[in-house]
Amino acid sequence: MKLFIEKDYDALSKRAASILIEEISKKEDIILGLATGSTPIGTYKELIRAHKEDGLDFSKVKTFNLDEYIGLDGSHPNSYRYFMDEHLFNHINIDKSNTHVPDGKAEDLEAYCKEYDRLIEESGGIDVQILGIGSNGHIAFNEPAEELSLGTTVVRLKESTIRDNARFFNSIEEVPKTAISMGIGSIMKARKIILLASGKNKAEIMAKLLKNDVVTTQIPASLLKLHHDVTIIVDEDAYSE
Ligand code: PGA
């Protein structure tokens, strides 16, 4: 596991983007696993900058997002499809038909989840997966639990996650209670994984993750220790414990 400790959020974003830019430059038809949330926004801004100023080409890039709230369609401002369009896809030359965000309005959710994993496999598998981390240690919406799903699945959000994410909604009542999430196995199949953590509210979980030489499903991110190519990028606030 490689660890970068950056001065602040801006430096963290630049570091993450520079790794992605290098990977995209090496492989024009790269398959990226993308994340939503506050953390990757700065990284996406840097990618947009690299596209506009340096001509970074996304025309052959494919993307798969980690998760989506159940019940929200892509036109809902709190959906992750909307987030991705706003924060990245609308500003680069990516073909929207190459971008995949789970469909929160899918009718047969179980069949849809299987299909999502099949689509990832069929595309050749994820080359580089970007991850944030929840304050409770979740990755995607794989919440701490006795058992974790390997494949993409329907998950019930923990109260702590609903509280964390309420800041994006008008009220906590509006936060969906369920989501579609890529499973731990789907994530671990990525060839390269980059986990980002920024801010003091991530310091406690990052200390637990980095200090202990153990894995536990109670900290889903700890399972990443079993992966052969993980880069963790933190800022000083997230590393302060
Ligand atoms: P955040 O979310 O980037 O908004 O902190 C991370 C996560 O919950 O995975």
Short mmCIF file of C-alpha atoms and ligand atoms in Angstrom, two decimals:
data_model
loop_
_atom_site.label_atom_id
_atom_site.label_comp_id
_atom_site.label_asym_id
_atom_site.label_seq_id
_atom_site.Cartn_x
_atom_site.Cartn_y
_atom_site.Cartn_z
CA MET A 1 0.00 0.00 0.00
CA LYS A 2 1.33 3.40 -0.98
CA LEU A 3 0.51 6.41 1.21
CA PHE A 4 0.73 10.06 0.18
CA ILE A 5 0.23 12.69 2.89
CA GLU A 6 -0.57 16.01 1.25
CA LYS A 7 -0.66 19.45 2.85
CA ASP A 8 -4.29 20.21 2.08
CA TYR A 9 -7.30 19.32 -0.07
CA ASP A 10 -5.94 21.16 -3.08
CA ALA A 11 -2.67 19.20 -3.02
CA LEU A 12 -4.57 15.94 -2.48
CA SER A 13 -6.73 16.67 -5.53
CA LYS A 14 -3.70 17.50 -7.67
CA ARG A 15 -1.94 14.30 -6.59
CA ALA A 16 -4.96 12.12 -7.38
CA ALA A 17 -5.51 13.85 -10.72
CA SER A 18 -1.86 13.51 -11.71
CA ILE A 19 -2.04 9.74 -11.22
CA LEU A 20 -5.25 9.57 -13.26
CA ILE A 21 -3.86 11.80 -16.01
CA GLU A 22 -0.82 9.55 -16.30
CA GLU A 23 -3.00 6.43 -16.51
CA ILE A 24 -5.37 7.99 -19.09
CA SER A 25 -2.40 9.15 -21.16
CA LYS A 26 -0.99 5.60 -21.13
CA LYS A 27 -4.28 3.94 -22.11
CA GLU A 28 -6.77 6.00 -24.12
CA ASP A 29 -9.59 3.46 -23.70
CA ILE A 30 -9.06 3.13 -19.94
CA ILE A 31 -11.95 2.00 -17.75
CA LEU A 32 -12.33 4.21 -14.70
CA GLY A 33 -14.29 3.42 -11.56
CA LEU A 34 -15.60 6.72 -10.23
CA ALA A 35 -16.91 7.94 -6.90
CA THR A 36 -19.22 10.73 -5.80
CA GLY A 37 -19.22 12.77 -2.57
CA SER A 38 -17.30 15.91 -1.64
CA THR A 39 -13.87 14.32 -1.73
CA PRO A 40 -13.31 13.68 -5.46
CA ILE A 41 -14.74 17.04 -6.63
CA GLY A 42 -11.29 18.71 -6.63
CA THR A 43 -9.81 15.77 -8.52
CA TYR A 44 -12.52 16.06 -11.17
CA LYS A 45 -11.84 19.82 -11.44
CA GLU A 46 -8.20 19.02 -12.18
CA LEU A 47 -9.22 16.50 -14.85
CA ILE A 48 -11.45 19.13 -16.47
CA ARG A 49 -8.54 21.57 -16.37
CA ALA A 50 -6.26 18.99 -18.00
CA HIS A 51 -8.86 18.42 -20.71
CA LYS A 52 -9.40 22.12 -21.42
CA GLU A 53 -5.80 23.31 -21.13
CA ASP A 54 -3.73 20.30 -22.13
CA GLY A 55 -6.18 18.45 -24.39
CA LEU A 56 -6.51 15.36 -22.19
CA ASP A 57 -8.70 13.11 -24.33
CA PHE A 58 -11.67 11.24 -22.84
CA SER A 59 -13.28 10.23 -26.13
CA LYS A 60 -12.51 6.52 -25.64
CA VAL A 61 -12.67 6.43 -21.83
CA LYS A 62 -15.38 4.34 -20.15
CA THR A 63 -16.56 4.89 -16.60
CA PHE A 64 -18.50 2.95 -13.98
CA ASN A 65 -19.73 4.67 -10.85
CA LEU A 66 -19.82 2.98 -7.49
CA ASP A 67 -23.35 3.65 -6.39
CA GLU A 68 -26.69 5.41 -6.69
CA TYR A 69 -29.61 6.15 -4.39
CA ILE A 70 -32.65 3.99 -5.01
CA GLY A 71 -35.69 6.02 -6.05
CA LEU A 72 -33.84 8.99 -7.58
CA ASP A 73 -33.63 9.25 -11.33
CA GLY A 74 -30.77 10.91 -13.14
CA SER A 75 -32.51 14.27 -13.39
CA HIS A 76 -32.81 14.58 -9.59
CA PRO A 77 -30.18 17.06 -8.35
CA ASN A 78 -29.21 14.68 -5.53
CA SER A 79 -28.77 11.67 -7.77
CA TYR A 80 -25.23 10.54 -8.41
CA ARG A 81 -25.84 10.55 -12.18
CA TYR A 82 -26.65 14.28 -11.89
CA PHE A 83 -23.56 14.79 -9.70
CA MET A 84 -21.28 13.13 -12.24
CA ASP A 85 -22.71 15.11 -15.15
CA GLU A 86 -22.33 18.37 -13.21
CA HIS A 87 -18.88 17.76 -11.75
CA LEU A 88 -17.20 15.96 -14.62
CA PHE A 89 -18.96 14.52 -17.66
CA ASN A 90 -20.54 17.77 -18.97
CA HIS A 91 -17.11 19.42 -19.06
CA ILE A 92 -14.99 16.84 -20.89
CA ASN A 93 -15.22 15.11 -24.26
CA ILE A 94 -16.52 11.82 -22.89
CA ASP A 95 -19.22 9.95 -24.80
CA LYS A 96 -22.12 9.82 -22.32
CA SER A 97 -23.03 6.35 -23.55
CA ASN A 98 -19.65 5.23 -22.17
CA THR A 99 -20.52 6.50 -18.67
CA HIS A 100 -22.36 4.18 -16.30
CA VAL A 101 -24.02 5.10 -13.04
CA PRO A 102 -26.31 2.49 -11.47
CA ASP A 103 -29.98 3.16 -12.27
CA GLY A 104 -31.76 4.06 -9.04
CA LYS A 105 -35.09 3.57 -10.77
CA ALA A 106 -34.42 0.06 -12.12
CA GLU A 107 -37.54 -2.08 -11.84
CA ASP A 108 -35.96 -5.42 -11.06
CA LEU A 109 -33.16 -4.32 -8.76
CA GLU A 110 -31.69 -7.76 -8.18
CA ALA A 111 -31.40 -8.49 -11.91
CA TYR A 112 -30.10 -4.98 -12.52
CA CYS A 113 -27.26 -5.39 -9.98
CA LYS A 114 -26.14 -8.63 -11.64
CA GLU A 115 -26.29 -6.93 -15.02
CA TYR A 116 -24.12 -4.05 -13.75
CA ASP A 117 -21.36 -6.45 -12.70
CA ARG A 118 -21.69 -8.31 -15.99
CA LEU A 119 -21.31 -5.06 -17.90
CA ILE A 120 -18.12 -4.19 -15.99
CA GLU A 121 -16.67 -7.64 -16.73
CA GLU A 122 -17.71 -7.48 -20.37
CA SER A 123 -16.00 -4.11 -20.78
CA GLY A 124 -12.74 -5.67 -19.60
CA GLY A 125 -12.82 -4.72 -15.91
CA ILE A 126 -11.95 -1.53 -14.10
CA ASP A 127 -8.39 -0.28 -14.60
CA VAL A 128 -8.36 2.42 -11.95
CA GLN A 129 -10.93 2.78 -9.17
CA ILE A 130 -11.29 6.04 -7.24
CA LEU A 131 -12.74 5.73 -3.74
CA GLY A 132 -13.76 8.04 -0.95
CA ILE A 133 -14.26 6.69 2.56
CA GLY A 134 -17.21 7.17 4.90
CA SER A 135 -16.55 8.36 8.44
CA ASN A 136 -17.66 4.84 9.47
CA GLY A 137 -15.18 3.17 7.09
CA HIS A 138 -17.58 2.37 4.27
CA ILE A 139 -16.41 2.27 0.68
CA ALA A 140 -19.09 2.86 -1.94
CA PHE A 141 -22.15 2.10 0.22
CA ASN A 142 -20.70 -1.08 1.69
CA GLU A 143 -21.55 -0.31 5.30
CA PRO A 144 -19.87 -1.94 8.34
CA ALA A 145 -21.51 -5.33 8.91
CA GLU A 146 -20.88 -8.94 9.82
CA GLU A 147 -21.05 -9.92 6.16
CA LEU A 148 -20.36 -7.90 3.01
CA SER A 149 -21.62 -8.59 -0.48
CA LEU A 150 -19.04 -9.39 -3.14
CA GLY A 151 -21.20 -8.31 -6.07
CA THR A 152 -23.20 -5.18 -6.75
CA THR A 153 -26.21 -5.19 -4.48
CA VAL A 154 -29.00 -3.25 -2.78
CA VAL A 155 -27.86 -1.83 0.54
CA ARG A 156 -29.57 -0.15 3.48
CA LEU A 157 -27.70 2.97 4.58
CA LYS A 158 -26.52 3.30 8.19
CA GLU A 159 -27.90 6.16 10.28
CA SER A 160 -24.40 7.71 10.40
CA THR A 161 -24.23 7.73 6.58
CA ILE A 162 -27.70 9.26 6.29
CA ARG A 163 -26.59 11.97 8.76
CA ASP A 164 -23.31 12.54 6.87
CA ASN A 165 -25.12 12.88 3.54
CA ALA A 166 -28.02 15.01 4.80
CA ARG A 167 -25.90 18.09 4.07
CA PHE A 168 -26.65 17.65 0.37
CA PHE A 169 -30.44 17.48 0.88
CA ASN A 170 -33.03 19.99 2.15
CA SER A 171 -33.70 17.82 5.19
CA ILE A 172 -32.51 14.51 6.63
CA GLU A 173 -35.94 12.98 5.86
CA GLU A 174 -35.25 13.40 2.14
CA VAL A 175 -32.10 11.23 2.18
CA PRO A 176 -32.95 7.85 0.58
CA LYS A 177 -32.53 4.93 2.97
CA THR A 178 -31.39 2.45 0.32
CA ALA A 179 -28.94 2.45 -2.55
CA ILE A 180 -27.41 0.28 -5.23
CA SER A 181 -23.73 -0.24 -4.46
CA MET A 182 -20.91 -2.03 -6.15
CA GLY A 183 -19.84 -4.85 -3.83
CA ILE A 184 -16.49 -5.36 -2.17
CA GLY A 185 -15.60 -8.02 -4.74
CA SER A 186 -16.48 -5.73 -7.65
CA ILE A 187 -14.22 -3.05 -6.15
CA MET A 188 -11.36 -5.44 -5.35
CA LYS A 189 -11.28 -6.64 -8.95
CA ALA A 190 -10.06 -3.20 -10.08
CA ARG A 191 -6.44 -3.37 -11.20
CA LYS A 192 -5.49 -0.22 -9.32
CA ILE A 193 -7.30 1.51 -6.45
CA ILE A 194 -6.88 5.07 -5.21
CA LEU A 195 -8.55 5.98 -1.90
CA LEU A 196 -8.92 9.64 -0.97
CA ALA A 197 -9.56 11.05 2.50
CA SER A 198 -9.74 14.72 3.35
CA GLY A 199 -10.67 16.70 6.44
CA LYS A 200 -10.77 16.27 10.20
CA ASN A 201 -13.98 14.22 10.10
CA LYS A 202 -11.96 11.43 8.43
CA ALA A 203 -9.05 11.53 10.91
CA GLU A 204 -10.48 8.98 13.34
CA ILE A 205 -11.35 6.39 10.69
CA MET A 206 -8.02 6.88 8.89
CA ALA A 207 -6.16 6.35 12.18
CA LYS A 208 -8.09 3.10 12.75
CA LEU A 209 -7.43 2.02 9.19
CA LEU A 210 -3.74 2.82 9.05
CA LYS A 211 -2.58 1.99 12.58
CA ASN A 212 -4.04 -1.49 12.86
CA ASP A 213 -2.58 -4.38 10.95
CA VAL A 214 -5.94 -6.14 10.67
CA VAL A 215 -8.86 -6.47 8.29
CA THR A 216 -12.47 -6.46 9.43
CA THR A 217 -15.82 -6.19 7.70
CA GLN A 218 -16.67 -3.66 10.44
CA ILE A 219 -14.31 -1.32 8.57
CA PRO A 220 -15.01 -2.23 4.93
CA ALA A 221 -12.09 -0.07 3.72
CA SER A 222 -9.70 -2.32 5.69
CA LEU A 223 -10.28 -5.08 3.12
CA LEU A 224 -8.33 -2.95 0.66
CA LYS A 225 -5.21 -4.08 2.56
CA LEU A 226 -5.61 -7.36 0.68
CA HIS A 227 -5.30 -5.64 -2.71
CA HIS A 228 -1.92 -5.54 -4.45
CA ASP A 229 -2.11 -1.99 -5.84
CA VAL A 230 -3.71 0.51 -3.49
CA THR A 231 -2.68 4.14 -3.18
CA ILE A 232 -4.07 6.14 -0.27
CA ILE A 233 -3.95 9.92 -0.53
CA VAL A 234 -4.79 11.90 2.62
CA ASP A 235 -4.45 15.54 3.56
CA GLU A 236 -2.89 16.57 6.86
CA ASP A 237 -6.31 17.02 8.49
CA ALA A 238 -7.33 13.45 7.67
CA TYR A 239 -3.95 12.25 8.98
CA SER A 240 -4.07 14.29 12.19
CA GLU A 241 -4.80 11.40 14.60
P1 PGA B 1 -17.45 12.33 1.12
O1 PGA B 1 -18.08 10.86 1.14
O2 PGA B 1 -16.46 12.36 0.02
O3 PGA B 1 -18.62 13.24 0.84
O4 PGA B 1 -16.84 12.56 2.46
C1 PGA B 1 -17.23 9.77 1.10
C2 PGA B 1 -18.02 8.50 1.21
O5 PGA B 1 -19.05 8.46 1.90
O6 PGA B 1 -17.61 7.51 0.59
#
